[in-house]
mmCIF file of C-alpha atoms in Angstrom:
data_model
loop_
_atom_site.group_PDB
_atom_site.id
_atom_site.type_symbol
_atom_site.label_atom_id
_atom_site.label_comp_id
_atom_site.label_asym_id
_atom_site.label_seq_id
_atom_site.Cartn_x
_atom_site.Cartn_y
_atom_site.Cartn_z
ATOM 1 C CA MET A 1 0.000 0.000 0.000
ATOM 2 C CA THR A 2 2.824 2.403 0.789
ATOM 3 C CA ASN A 3 4.340 1.823 -2.630
ATOM 4 C CA SER A 4 1.164 2.951 -4.442
ATOM 5 C CA LYS A 5 1.024 6.140 -2.357
ATOM 6 C CA GLY A 6 4.581 6.920 -3.423
ATOM 7 C CA LYS A 7 3.606 6.463 -7.067
ATOM 8 C CA TYR A 8 0.637 8.822 -6.678
ATOM 9 C CA LYS A 9 2.845 11.441 -5.060
ATOM 10 C CA LYS A 10 5.311 11.224 -7.944
ATOM 11 C CA VAL A 11 2.527 11.496 -10.532
ATOM 12 C CA SER A 12 0.868 14.445 -8.775
ATOM 13 C CA LYS A 13 4.244 16.174 -8.410
ATOM 14 C CA LEU A 14 4.842 15.678 -12.149
ATOM 15 C CA PHE A 15 1.471 17.235 -13.036
ATOM 16 C CA LEU A 16 2.133 20.160 -10.693
ATOM 17 C CA GLU A 17 5.569 20.764 -12.228
ATOM 18 C CA GLU A 18 4.096 20.656 -15.744
ATOM 19 C CA GLY A 19 1.420 23.167 -14.715
ATOM 20 C CA VAL A 20 4.009 25.510 -13.241
ATOM 21 C CA GLU A 21 6.124 25.201 -16.388
ATOM 22 C CA HIS A 22 3.091 26.031 -18.539
ATOM 23 C CA MET A 23 2.315 29.097 -16.405
ATOM 24 C CA ARG A 24 5.973 30.198 -16.566
ATOM 25 C CA ARG A 25 6.004 30.011 -20.349
ATOM 26 C CA THR A 26 2.637 31.784 -20.640
ATOM 27 C CA ALA A 27 3.734 34.607 -18.334
ATOM 28 C CA LEU A 28 7.061 34.970 -20.132
ATOM 29 C CA THR A 29 5.270 35.091 -23.500
ATOM 30 C CA LEU A 30 3.033 37.924 -22.273
ATOM 31 C CA VAL A 31 6.033 39.810 -20.894
ATOM 32 C CA ILE A 32 7.817 39.464 -24.249
ATOM 33 C CA ILE A 33 4.775 40.724 -26.164
ATOM 34 C CA GLY A 34 4.498 43.720 -23.842
ATOM 35 C CA ALA A 35 8.214 44.466 -24.081
ATOM 36 C CA LEU A 36 8.166 44.293 -27.865
ATOM 37 C CA ASN A 37 5.237 46.713 -27.876
ATOM 38 C CA TRP A 38 7.302 49.113 -25.737
ATOM 39 C CA LEU A 39 10.185 48.677 -28.176
ATOM 40 C CA LEU A 40 7.886 49.856 -30.974
ATOM 41 C CA VAL A 41 6.837 52.824 -28.829
ATOM 42 C CA GLY A 42 10.459 53.647 -28.029
ATOM 43 C CA LEU A 43 11.754 53.409 -31.569
ATOM 44 C CA PHE A 44 8.796 54.513 -33.694
ATOM 45 C CA GLU A 45 6.346 56.152 -31.226
ATOM 46 C CA TRP A 46 3.778 53.577 -32.383
ATOM 47 C CA ASP A 47 1.696 51.430 -30.008
ATOM 48 C CA LEU A 48 0.784 48.066 -31.554
ATOM 49 C CA VAL A 49 -1.722 47.104 -28.845
ATOM 50 C CA THR A 50 -3.636 50.350 -29.286
ATOM 51 C CA ALA A 51 -3.535 49.943 -33.063
ATOM 52 C CA LEU A 52 -5.006 46.439 -32.791
ATOM 53 C CA PHE A 53 -7.695 47.171 -30.213
ATOM 54 C CA GLY A 54 -8.636 50.749 -30.949
ATOM 55 C CA GLY A 55 -7.372 54.188 -30.170
ATOM 56 C CA ASP A 56 -4.654 56.499 -31.388
ATOM 57 C CA ALA A 57 -1.628 54.298 -32.090
ATOM 58 C CA HIS A 58 0.776 57.252 -32.308
ATOM 59 C CA ARG A 59 2.220 57.957 -28.877
ATOM 60 C CA GLU A 60 4.369 61.000 -28.279
ATOM 61 C CA SER A 61 6.966 60.627 -25.550
ATOM 62 C CA SER A 62 9.969 62.504 -24.233
ATOM 63 C CA GLY A 63 13.406 61.429 -25.359
ATOM 64 C CA PHE A 64 14.211 59.914 -21.962
ATOM 65 C CA SER A 65 10.958 57.925 -21.977
ATOM 66 C CA ARG A 66 11.743 56.576 -25.416
ATOM 67 C CA ILE A 67 15.158 55.404 -24.205
ATOM 68 C CA ILE A 68 13.524 53.550 -21.300
ATOM 69 C CA TYR A 69 10.894 51.995 -23.604
ATOM 70 C CA THR A 70 13.643 50.875 -25.978
ATOM 71 C CA LEU A 71 15.656 49.300 -23.148
ATOM 72 C CA VAL A 72 12.585 47.412 -21.937
ATOM 73 C CA GLY A 73 11.998 46.229 -25.504
ATOM 74 C CA LEU A 74 15.575 45.034 -25.865
ATOM 75 C CA ALA A 75 15.199 43.118 -22.604
ATOM 76 C CA GLY A 76 12.117 41.499 -24.140
ATOM 77 C CA LEU A 77 14.170 40.427 -27.146
ATOM 78 C CA TYR A 78 16.639 38.803 -24.754
ATOM 79 C CA CYS A 79 13.786 37.011 -22.978
ATOM 80 C CA ILE A 80 12.827 35.241 -26.205
ATOM 81 C CA ALA A 81 15.907 33.054 -25.675
ATOM 82 C CA LEU A 82 14.706 32.262 -22.139
ATOM 83 C CA LEU A 83 11.361 31.119 -23.492
ATOM 84 C CA PHE A 84 12.941 28.269 -25.432
ATOM 85 C CA ARG A 85 15.579 27.304 -22.868
ATOM 86 C CA ASP A 86 15.131 24.159 -20.818
ATOM 87 C CA ASP A 87 15.589 24.830 -17.136
ATOM 88 C CA ASP A 88 18.044 22.101 -16.131
ATOM 89 C CA ARG A 89 18.063 23.275 -12.514
ATOM 90 C CA ALA A 90 14.344 22.502 -12.148
ATOM 91 C CA ARG A 91 14.808 19.039 -13.651
ATOM 92 C CA ALA A 92 17.665 18.242 -11.257
ATOM 93 C CA ARG A 93 15.351 18.538 -8.254
#
């Protein structure tokens, strides 16, 4: 009887880990989309989300704001690599 409980714990842990991995990838995808939108705002003063869902897509910003938006966008480009990386540390546990 103890052996079957151990199997159920392993299976439930596996499903939990897969759910967490799915949530991590979903959250990272949304962060990347948002960062790329800010990159467009920083470089071209154009808001893709507003253009898709209504409103004035042209967004005027100060020079300093545009630098910050561009940096956030570049960080989003870097995060694309993280999206497709296997997390070996999580598997080692």
